JSON list of C-alpha atoms in Angstrom, two decimals:
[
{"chain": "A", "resi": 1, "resn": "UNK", "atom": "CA", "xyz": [0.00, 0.00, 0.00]},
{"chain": "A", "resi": 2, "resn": "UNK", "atom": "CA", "xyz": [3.00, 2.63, 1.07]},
{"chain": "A", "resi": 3, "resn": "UNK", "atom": "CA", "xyz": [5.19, 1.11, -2.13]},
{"chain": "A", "resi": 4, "resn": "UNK", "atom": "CA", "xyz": [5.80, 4.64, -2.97]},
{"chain": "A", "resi": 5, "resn": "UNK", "atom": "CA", "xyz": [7.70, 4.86, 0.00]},
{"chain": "A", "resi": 6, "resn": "UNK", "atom": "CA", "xyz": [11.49, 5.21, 0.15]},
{"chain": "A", "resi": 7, "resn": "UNK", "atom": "CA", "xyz": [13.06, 2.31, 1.98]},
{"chain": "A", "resi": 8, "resn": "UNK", "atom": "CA", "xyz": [16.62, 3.32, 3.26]},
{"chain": "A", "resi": 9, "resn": "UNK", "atom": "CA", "xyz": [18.88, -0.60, 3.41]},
{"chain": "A", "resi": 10, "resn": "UNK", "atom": "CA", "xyz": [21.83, 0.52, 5.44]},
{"chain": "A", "resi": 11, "resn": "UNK", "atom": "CA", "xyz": [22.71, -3.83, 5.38]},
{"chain": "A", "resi": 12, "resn": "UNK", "atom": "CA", "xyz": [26.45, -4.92, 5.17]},
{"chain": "A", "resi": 13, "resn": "UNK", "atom": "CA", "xyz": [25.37, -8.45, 4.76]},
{"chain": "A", "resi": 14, "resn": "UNK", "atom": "CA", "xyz": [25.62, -8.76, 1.13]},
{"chain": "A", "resi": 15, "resn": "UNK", "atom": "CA", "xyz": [22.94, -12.12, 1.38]},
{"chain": "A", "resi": 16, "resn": "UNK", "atom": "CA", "xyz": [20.86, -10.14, 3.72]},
{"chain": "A", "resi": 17, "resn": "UNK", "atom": "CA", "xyz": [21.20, -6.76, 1.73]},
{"chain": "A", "resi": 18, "resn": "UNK", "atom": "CA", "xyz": [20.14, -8.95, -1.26]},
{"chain": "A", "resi": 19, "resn": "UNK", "atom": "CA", "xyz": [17.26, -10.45, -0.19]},
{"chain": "A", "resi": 20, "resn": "UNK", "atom": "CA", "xyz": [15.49, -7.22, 1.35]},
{"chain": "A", "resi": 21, "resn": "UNK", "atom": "CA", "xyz": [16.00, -5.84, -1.96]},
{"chain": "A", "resi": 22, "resn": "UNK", "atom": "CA", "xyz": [14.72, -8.34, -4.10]},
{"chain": "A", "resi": 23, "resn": "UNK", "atom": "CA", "xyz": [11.32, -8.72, -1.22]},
{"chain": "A", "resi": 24, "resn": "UNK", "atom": "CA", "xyz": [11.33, -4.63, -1.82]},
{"chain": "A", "resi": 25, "resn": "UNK", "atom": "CA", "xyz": [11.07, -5.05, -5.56]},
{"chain": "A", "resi": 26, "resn": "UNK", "atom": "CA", "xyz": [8.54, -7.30, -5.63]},
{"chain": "A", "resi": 27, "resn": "UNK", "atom": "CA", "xyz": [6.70, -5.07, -3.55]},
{"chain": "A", "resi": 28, "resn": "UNK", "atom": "CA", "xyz": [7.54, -2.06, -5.78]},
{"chain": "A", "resi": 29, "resn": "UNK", "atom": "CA", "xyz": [9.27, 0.13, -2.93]},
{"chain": "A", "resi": 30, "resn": "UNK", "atom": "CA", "xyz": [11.77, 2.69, -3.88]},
{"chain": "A", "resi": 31, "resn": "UNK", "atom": "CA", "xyz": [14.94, 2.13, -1.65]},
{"chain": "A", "resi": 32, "resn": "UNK", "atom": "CA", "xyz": [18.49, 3.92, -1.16]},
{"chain": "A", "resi": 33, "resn": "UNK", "atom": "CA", "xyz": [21.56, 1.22, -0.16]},
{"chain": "A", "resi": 34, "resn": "UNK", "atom": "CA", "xyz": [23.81, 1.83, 2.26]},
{"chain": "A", "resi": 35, "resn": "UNK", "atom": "CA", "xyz": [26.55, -0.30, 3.50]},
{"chain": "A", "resi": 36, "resn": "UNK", "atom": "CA", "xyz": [28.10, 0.95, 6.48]},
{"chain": "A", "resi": 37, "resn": "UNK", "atom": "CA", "xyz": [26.18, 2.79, 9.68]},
{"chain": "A", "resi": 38, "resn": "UNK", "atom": "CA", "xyz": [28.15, 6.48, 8.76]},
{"chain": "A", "resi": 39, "resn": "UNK", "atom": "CA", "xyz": [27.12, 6.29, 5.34]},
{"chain": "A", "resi": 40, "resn": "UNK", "atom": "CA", "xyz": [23.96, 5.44, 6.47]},
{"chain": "A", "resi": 41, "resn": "UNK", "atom": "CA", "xyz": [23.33, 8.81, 8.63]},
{"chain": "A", "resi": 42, "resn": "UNK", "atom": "CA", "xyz": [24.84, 10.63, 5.79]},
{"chain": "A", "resi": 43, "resn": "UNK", "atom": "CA", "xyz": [22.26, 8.99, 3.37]},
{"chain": "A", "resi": 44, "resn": "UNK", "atom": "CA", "xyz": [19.58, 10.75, 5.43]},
{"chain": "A", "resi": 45, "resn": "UNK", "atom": "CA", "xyz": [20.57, 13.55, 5.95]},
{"chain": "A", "resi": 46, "resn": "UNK", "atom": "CA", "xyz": [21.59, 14.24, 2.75]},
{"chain": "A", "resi": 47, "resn": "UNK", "atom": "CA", "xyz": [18.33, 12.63, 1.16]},
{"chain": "A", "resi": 48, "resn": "UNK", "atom": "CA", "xyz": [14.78, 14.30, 2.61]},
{"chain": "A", "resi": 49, "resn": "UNK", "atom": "CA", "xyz": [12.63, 11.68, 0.46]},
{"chain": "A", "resi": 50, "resn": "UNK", "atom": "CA", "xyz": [13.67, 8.72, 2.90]},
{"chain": "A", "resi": 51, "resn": "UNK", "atom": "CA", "xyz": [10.89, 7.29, 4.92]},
{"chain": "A", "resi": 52, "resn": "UNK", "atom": "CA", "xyz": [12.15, 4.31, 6.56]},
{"chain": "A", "resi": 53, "resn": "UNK", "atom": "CA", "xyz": [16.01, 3.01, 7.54]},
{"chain": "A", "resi": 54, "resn": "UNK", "atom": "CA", "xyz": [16.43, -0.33, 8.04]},
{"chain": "A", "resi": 55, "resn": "UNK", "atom": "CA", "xyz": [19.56, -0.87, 10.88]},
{"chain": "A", "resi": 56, "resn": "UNK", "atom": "CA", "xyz": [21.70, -3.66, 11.23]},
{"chain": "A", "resi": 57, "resn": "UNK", "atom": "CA", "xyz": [22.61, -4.48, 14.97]},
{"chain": "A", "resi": 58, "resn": "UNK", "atom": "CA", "xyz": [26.33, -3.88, 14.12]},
{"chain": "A", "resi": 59, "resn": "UNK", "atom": "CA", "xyz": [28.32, -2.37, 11.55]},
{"chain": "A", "resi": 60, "resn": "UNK", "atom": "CA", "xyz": [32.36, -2.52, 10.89]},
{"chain": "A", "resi": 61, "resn": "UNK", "atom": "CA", "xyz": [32.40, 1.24, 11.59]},
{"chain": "A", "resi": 62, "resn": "UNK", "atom": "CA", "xyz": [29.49, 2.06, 14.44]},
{"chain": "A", "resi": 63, "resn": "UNK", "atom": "CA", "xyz": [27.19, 0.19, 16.07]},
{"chain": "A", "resi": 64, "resn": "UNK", "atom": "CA", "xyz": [23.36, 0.14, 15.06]},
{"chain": "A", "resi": 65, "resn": "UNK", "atom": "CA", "xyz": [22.36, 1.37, 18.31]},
{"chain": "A", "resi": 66, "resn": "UNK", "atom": "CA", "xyz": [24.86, 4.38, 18.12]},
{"chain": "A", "resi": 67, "resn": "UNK", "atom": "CA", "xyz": [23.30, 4.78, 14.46]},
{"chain": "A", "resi": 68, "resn": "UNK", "atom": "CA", "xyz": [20.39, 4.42, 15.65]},
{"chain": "A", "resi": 69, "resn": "UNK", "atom": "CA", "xyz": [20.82, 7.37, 18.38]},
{"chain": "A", "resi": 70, "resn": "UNK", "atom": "CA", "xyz": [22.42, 9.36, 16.00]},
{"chain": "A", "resi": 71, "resn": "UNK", "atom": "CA", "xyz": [19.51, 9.34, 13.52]},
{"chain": "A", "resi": 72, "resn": "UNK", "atom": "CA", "xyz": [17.28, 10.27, 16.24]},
{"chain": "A", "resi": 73, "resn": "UNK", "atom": "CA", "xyz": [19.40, 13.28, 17.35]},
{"chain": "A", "resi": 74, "resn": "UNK", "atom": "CA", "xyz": [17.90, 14.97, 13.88]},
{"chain": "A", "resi": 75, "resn": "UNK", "atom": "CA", "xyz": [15.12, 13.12, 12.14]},
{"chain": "A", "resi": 76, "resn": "UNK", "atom": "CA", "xyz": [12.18, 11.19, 13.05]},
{"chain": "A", "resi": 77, "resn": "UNK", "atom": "CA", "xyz": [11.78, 8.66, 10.22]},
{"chain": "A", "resi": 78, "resn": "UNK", "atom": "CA", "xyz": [10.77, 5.00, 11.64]},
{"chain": "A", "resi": 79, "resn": "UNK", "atom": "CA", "xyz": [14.04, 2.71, 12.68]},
{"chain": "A", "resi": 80, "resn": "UNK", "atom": "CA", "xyz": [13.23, -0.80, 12.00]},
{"chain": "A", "resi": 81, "resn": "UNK", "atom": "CA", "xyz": [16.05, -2.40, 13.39]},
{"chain": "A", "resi": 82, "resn": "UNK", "atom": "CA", "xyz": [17.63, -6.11, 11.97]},
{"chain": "A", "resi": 83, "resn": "UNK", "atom": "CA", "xyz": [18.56, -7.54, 14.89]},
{"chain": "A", "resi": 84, "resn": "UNK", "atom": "CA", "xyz": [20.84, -11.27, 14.68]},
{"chain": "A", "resi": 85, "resn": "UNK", "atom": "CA", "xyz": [20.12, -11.75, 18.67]},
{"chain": "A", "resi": 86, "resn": "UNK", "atom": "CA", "xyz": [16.87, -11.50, 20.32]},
{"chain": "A", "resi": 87, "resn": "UNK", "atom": "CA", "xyz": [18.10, -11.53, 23.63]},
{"chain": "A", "resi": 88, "resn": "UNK", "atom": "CA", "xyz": [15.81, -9.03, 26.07]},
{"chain": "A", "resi": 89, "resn": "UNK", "atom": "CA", "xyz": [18.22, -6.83, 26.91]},
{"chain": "A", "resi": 90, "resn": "UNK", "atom": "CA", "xyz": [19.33, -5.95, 23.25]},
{"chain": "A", "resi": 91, "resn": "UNK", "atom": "CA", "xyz": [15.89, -5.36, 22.63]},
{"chain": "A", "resi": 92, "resn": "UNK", "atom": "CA", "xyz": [15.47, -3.16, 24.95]},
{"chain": "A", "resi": 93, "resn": "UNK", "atom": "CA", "xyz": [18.75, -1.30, 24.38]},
{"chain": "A", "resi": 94, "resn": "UNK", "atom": "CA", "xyz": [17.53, -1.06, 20.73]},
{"chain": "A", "resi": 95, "resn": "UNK", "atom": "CA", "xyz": [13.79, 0.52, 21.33]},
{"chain": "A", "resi": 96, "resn": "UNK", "atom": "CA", "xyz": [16.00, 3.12, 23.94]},
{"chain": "A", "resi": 97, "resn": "UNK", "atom": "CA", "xyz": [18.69, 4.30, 21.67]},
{"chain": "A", "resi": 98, "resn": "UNK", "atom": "CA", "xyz": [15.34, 4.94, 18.92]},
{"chain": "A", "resi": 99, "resn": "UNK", "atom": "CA", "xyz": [14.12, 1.55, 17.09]},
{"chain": "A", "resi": 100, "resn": "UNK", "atom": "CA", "xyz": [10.72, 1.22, 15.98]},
{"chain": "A", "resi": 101, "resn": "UNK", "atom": "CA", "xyz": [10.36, -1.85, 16.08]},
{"chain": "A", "resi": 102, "resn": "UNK", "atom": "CA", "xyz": [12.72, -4.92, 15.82]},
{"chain": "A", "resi": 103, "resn": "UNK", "atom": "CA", "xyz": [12.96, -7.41, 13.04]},
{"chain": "A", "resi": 104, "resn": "UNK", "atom": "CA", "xyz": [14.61, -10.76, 13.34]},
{"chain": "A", "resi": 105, "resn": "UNK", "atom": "CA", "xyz": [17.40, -11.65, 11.19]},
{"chain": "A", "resi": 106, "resn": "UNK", "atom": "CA", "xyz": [16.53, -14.20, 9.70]},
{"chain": "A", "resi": 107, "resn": "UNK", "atom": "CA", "xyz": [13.43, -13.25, 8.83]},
{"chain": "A", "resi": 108, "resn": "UNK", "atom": "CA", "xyz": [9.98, -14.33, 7.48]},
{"chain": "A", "resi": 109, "resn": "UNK", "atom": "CA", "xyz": [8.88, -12.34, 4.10]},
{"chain": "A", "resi": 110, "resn": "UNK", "atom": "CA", "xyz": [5.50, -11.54, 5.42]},
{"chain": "A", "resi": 111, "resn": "UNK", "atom": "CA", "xyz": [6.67, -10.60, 9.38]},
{"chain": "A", "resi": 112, "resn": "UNK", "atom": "CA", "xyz": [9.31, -7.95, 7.06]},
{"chain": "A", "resi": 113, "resn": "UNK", "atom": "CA", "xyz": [6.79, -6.54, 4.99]},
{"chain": "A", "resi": 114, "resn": "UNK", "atom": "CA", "xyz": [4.02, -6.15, 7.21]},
{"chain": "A", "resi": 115, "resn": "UNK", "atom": "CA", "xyz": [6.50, -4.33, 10.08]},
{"chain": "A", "resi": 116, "resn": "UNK", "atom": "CA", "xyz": [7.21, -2.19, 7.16]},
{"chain": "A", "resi": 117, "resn": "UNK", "atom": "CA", "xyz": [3.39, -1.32, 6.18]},
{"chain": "A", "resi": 118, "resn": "UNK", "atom": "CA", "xyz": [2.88, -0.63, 9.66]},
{"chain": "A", "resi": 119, "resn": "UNK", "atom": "CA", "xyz": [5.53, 1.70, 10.58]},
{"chain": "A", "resi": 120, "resn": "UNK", "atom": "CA", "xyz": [5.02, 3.39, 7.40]},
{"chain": "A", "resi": 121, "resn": "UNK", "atom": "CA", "xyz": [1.31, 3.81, 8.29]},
{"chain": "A", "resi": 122, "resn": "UNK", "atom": "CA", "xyz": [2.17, 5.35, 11.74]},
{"chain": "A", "resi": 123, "resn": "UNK", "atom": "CA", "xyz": [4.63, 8.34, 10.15]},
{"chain": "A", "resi": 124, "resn": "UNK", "atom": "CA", "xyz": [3.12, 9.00, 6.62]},
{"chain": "A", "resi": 125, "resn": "UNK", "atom": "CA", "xyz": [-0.38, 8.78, 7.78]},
{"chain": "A", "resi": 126, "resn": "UNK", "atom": "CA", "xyz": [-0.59, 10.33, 11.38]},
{"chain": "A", "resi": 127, "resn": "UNK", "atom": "CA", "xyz": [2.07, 12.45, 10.66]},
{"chain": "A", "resi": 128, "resn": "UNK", "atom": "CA", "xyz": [0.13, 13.99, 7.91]},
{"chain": "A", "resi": 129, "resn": "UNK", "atom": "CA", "xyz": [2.18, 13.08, 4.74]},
{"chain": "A", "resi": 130, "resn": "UNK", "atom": "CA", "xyz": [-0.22, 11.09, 3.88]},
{"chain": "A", "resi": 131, "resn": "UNK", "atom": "CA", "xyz": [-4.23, 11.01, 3.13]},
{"chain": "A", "resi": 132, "resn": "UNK", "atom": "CA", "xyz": [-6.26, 7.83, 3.72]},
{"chain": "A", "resi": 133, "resn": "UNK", "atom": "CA", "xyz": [-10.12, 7.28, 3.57]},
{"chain": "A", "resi": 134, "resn": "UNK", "atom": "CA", "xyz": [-12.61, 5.16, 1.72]},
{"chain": "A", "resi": 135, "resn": "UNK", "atom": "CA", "xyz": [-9.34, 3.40, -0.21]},
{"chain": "A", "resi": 136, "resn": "UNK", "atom": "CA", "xyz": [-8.12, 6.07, -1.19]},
{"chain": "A", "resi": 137, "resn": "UNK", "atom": "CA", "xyz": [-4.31, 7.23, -0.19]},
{"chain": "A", "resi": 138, "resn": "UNK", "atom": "CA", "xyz": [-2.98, 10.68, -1.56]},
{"chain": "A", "resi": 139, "resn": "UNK", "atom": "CA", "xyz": [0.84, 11.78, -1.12]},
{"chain": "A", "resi": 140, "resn": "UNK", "atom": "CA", "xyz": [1.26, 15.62, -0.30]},
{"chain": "A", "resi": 141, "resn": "UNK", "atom": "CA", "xyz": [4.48, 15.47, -1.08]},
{"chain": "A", "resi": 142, "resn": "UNK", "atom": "CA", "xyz": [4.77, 12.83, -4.27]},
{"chain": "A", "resi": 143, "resn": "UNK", "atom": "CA", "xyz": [1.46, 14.90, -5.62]},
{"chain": "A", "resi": 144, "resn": "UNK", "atom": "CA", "xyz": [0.08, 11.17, -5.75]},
{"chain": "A", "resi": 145, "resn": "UNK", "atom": "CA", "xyz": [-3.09, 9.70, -5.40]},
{"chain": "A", "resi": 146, "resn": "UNK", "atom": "CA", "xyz": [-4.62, 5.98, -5.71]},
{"chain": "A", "resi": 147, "resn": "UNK", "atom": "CA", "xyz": [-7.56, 4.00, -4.77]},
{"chain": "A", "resi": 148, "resn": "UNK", "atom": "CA", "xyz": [-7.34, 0.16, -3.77]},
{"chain": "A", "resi": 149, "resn": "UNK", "atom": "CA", "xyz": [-3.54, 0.66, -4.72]},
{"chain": "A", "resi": 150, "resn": "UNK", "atom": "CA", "xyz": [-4.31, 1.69, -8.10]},
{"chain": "A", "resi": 151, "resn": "UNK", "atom": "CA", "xyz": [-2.92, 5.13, -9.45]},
{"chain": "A", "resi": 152, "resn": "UNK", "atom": "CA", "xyz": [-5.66, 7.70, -10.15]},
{"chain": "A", "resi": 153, "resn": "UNK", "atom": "CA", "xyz": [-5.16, 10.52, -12.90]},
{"chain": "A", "resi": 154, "resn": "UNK", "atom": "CA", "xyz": [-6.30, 13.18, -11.22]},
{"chain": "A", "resi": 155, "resn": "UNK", "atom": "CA", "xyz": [-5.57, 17.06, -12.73]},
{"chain": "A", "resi": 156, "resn": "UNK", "atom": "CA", "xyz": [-3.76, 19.36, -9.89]},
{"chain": "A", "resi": 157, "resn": "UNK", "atom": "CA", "xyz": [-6.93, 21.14, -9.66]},
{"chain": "A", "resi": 158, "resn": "UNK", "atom": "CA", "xyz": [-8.84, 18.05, -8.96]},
{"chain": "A", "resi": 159, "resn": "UNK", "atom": "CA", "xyz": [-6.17, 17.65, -6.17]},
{"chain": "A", "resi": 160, "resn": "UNK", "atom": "CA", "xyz": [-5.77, 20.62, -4.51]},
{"chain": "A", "resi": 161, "resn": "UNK", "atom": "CA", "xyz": [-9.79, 20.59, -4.31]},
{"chain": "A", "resi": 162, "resn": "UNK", "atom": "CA", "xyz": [-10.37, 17.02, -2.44]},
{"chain": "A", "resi": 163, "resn": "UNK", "atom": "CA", "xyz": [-6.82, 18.19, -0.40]},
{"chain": "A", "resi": 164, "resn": "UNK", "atom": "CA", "xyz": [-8.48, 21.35, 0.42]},
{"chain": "A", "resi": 165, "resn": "UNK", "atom": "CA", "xyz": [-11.67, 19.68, 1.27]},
{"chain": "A", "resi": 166, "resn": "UNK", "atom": "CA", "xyz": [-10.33, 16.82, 3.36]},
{"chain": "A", "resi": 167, "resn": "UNK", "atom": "CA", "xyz": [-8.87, 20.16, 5.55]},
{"chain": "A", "resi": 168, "resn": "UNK", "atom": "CA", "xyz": [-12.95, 20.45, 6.30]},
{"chain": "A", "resi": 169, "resn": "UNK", "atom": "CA", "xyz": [-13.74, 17.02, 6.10]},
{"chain": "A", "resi": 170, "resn": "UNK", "atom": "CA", "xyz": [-17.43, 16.51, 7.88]},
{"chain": "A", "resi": 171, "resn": "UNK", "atom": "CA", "xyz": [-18.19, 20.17, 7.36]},
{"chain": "A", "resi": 172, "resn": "UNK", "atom": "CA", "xyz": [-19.83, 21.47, 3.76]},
{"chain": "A", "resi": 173, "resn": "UNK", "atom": "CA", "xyz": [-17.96, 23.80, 2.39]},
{"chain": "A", "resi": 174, "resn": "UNK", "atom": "CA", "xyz": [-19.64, 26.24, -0.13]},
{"chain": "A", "resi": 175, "resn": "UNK", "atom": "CA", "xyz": [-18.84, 26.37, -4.16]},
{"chain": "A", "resi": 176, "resn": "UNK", "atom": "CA", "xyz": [-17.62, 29.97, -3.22]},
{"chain": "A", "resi": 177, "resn": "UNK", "atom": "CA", "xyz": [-15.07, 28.40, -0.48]},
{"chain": "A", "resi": 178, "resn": "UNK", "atom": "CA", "xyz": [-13.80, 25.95, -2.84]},
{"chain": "A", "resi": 179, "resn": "UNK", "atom": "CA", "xyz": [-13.37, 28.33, -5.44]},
{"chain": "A", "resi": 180, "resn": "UNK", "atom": "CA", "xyz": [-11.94, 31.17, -3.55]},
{"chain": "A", "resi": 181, "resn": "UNK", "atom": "CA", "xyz": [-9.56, 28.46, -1.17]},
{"chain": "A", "resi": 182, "resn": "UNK", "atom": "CA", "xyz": [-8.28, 26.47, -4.51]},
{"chain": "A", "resi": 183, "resn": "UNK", "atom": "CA", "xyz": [-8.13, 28.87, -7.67]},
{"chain": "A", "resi": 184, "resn": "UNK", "atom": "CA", "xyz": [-7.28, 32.06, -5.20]},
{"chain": "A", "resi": 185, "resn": "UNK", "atom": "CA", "xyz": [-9.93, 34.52, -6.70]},
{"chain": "A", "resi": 186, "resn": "UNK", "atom": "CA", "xyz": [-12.73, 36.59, -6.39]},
{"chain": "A", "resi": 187, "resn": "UNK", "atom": "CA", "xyz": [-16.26, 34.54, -6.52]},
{"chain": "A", "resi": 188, "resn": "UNK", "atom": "CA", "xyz": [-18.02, 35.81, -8.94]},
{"chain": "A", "resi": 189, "resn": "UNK", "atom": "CA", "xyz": [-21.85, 33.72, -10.12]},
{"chain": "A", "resi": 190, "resn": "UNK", "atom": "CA", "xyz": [-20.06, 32.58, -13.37]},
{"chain": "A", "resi": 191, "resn": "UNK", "atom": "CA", "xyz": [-17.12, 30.31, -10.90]},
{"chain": "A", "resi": 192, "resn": "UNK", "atom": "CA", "xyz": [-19.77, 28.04, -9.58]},
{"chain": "A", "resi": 193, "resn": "UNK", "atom": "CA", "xyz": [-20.31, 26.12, -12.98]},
{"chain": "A", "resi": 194, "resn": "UNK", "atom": "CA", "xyz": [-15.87, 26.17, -13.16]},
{"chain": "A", "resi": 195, "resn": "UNK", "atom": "CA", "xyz": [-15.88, 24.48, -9.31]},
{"chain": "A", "resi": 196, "resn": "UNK", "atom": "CA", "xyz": [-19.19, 22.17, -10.36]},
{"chain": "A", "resi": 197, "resn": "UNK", "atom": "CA", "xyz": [-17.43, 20.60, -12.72]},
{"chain": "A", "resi": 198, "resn": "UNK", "atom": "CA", "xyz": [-14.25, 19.99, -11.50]},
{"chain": "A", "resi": 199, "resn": "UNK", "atom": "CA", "xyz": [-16.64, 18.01, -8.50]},
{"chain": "A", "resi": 200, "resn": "UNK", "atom": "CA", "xyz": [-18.18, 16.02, -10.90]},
{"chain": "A", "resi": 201, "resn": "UNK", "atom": "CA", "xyz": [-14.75, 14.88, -13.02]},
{"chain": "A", "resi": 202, "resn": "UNK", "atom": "CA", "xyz": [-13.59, 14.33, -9.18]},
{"chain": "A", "resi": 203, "resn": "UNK", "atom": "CA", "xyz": [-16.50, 11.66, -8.76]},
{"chain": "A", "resi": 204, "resn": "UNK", "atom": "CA", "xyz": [-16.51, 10.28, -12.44]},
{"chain": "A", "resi": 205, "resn": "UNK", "atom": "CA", "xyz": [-12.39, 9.35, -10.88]},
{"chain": "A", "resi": 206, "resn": "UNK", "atom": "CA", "xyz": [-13.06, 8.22, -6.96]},
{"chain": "A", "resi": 207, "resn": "UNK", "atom": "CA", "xyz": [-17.17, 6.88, -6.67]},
{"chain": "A", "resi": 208, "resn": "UNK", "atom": "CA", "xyz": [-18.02, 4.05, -7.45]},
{"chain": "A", "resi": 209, "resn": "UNK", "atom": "CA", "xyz": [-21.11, 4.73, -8.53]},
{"chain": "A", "resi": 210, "resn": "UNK", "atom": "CA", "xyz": [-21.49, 8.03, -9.52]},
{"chain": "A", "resi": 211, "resn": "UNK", "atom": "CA", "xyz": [-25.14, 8.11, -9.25]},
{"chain": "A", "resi": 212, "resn": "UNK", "atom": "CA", "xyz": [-24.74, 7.63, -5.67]},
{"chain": "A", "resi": 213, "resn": "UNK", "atom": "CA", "xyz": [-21.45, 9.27, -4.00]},
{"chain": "A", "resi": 214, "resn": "UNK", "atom": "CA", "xyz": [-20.24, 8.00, -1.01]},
{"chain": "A", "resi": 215, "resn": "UNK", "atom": "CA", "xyz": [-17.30, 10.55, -0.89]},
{"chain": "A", "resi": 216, "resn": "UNK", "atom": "CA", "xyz": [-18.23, 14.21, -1.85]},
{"chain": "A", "resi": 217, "resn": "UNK", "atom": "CA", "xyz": [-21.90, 14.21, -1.26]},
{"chain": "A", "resi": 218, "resn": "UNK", "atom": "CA", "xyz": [-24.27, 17.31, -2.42]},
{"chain": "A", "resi": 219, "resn": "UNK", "atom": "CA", "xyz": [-25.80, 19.24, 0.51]},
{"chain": "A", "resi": 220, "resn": "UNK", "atom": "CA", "xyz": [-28.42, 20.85, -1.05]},
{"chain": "A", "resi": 221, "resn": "UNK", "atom": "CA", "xyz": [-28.08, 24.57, -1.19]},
{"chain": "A", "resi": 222, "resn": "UNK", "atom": "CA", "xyz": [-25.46, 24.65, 0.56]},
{"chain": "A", "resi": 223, "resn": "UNK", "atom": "CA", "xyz": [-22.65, 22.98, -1.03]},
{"chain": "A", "resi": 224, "resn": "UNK", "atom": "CA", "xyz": [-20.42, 19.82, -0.69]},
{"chain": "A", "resi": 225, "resn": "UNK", "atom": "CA", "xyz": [-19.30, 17.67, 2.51]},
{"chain": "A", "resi": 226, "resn": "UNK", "atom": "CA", "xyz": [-16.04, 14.83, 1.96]},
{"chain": "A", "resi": 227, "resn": "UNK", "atom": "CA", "xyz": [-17.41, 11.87, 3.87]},
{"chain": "A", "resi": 228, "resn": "UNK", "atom": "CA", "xyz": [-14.01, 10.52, 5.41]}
]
């Protein structure tokens, strides 16, 4: 669902690093490599589309939980961390120095990817880089938008419009508030047939049945509501 995401492999296991990449492909993740814990750091902050690092316990120049404290000292991107030995206390060292979650090494395909999906959920959807509601998932940032996992054309106008009205989702917002909010200019009479379309292309793309939206329902005489 989050295969848009950018998955950051900071693995010095070659077999490891290898198989994470070829369980990311399938999945159709975009991911950055990096082979040591320093170049690892320096792959984030040098790179502000990573949303994920996946952290080896131990690395030939830093450990993972010092890479693991150091990432946290400037960004807050989920740490899953690859851990070789379950023992309690390394756990427990590893969620302290910053870990989101631990992963063991090795692992099961499914356990990896649905860690991922879940930590992914938890910072691009509740930290607002992300949309989500009725199937439908839009990216601020990537400007993209899909339903059931399947990319939607949508115009930029027909964006910004469902962005701006999922900022008043529950409450109607008038033709006159969508046009004034989105296009930024006066309402005049004439801009309410420009905004009326633009809803109805908007359904034609997300309902699935037009002739009874689920998602931007008509109040009428008032104006439109986003059913989230």
């Amino acid at each position: 669902m989050y295969s848009n995401s950018v998955i950051l492999i900071a693995v010095e296991d070659p077999v490891l690093q290898y198989a994470m990449i070829t369980d990311l492909k399938d999945k159709g993740f975009s991911f950055l490599e990096a082979s040591s814990g320093i170049s690892a750091l320096d792959q984030v902050r040098s790179n502000g589309d990573v949303d994920l690092a996946l952290i080896e316990d131990s690395y030939a120049d830093i450990s993972g939980l010092d890479v693991c404290r150091s990432l946290r000292s400037f960004s807050y991107l989920p740490i899953l961390y690859l851990s070789h030995d379950l023992d309690l206390n390394k756990k427990l060292d590893a969620y302290a120095a910053g870990a989101d979650d631990i992963l063991e090494v090795p692992y099961q395909k499914d356990v990896f990817l649905s860690k991922l999906e879940s930590l992914l959920r938890r910072y691009l959807v509740y930290r607002g880089k992300i949309i989500e509601f009725h199937g439908i998932q839009i990216d601020h940032e990537k400007r993209i938008i899909t339903k059931n996992g399947t990319p939607l054309d949508l115009t930029d106008l027909e964006l910004n419009i469902l962005e701006y009205m999922f900022t008043q989702k529950g409450k109607v917002v008038s033709i006159q508030d969508i046009y004034e909010n989105v296009w930024g200019e006066k309402f005049f009479s004439q801009s309410s047939n420009t905004v009326m379309v633009h809803i109805l292309n908007l359904r034609k793309k997300l309902e699935d049945d037009t002739s009874h939206p689920r998602i931007i329902r008509t109040v009428w005489g008032k104006g439109y509501k986003l059913c989230v």
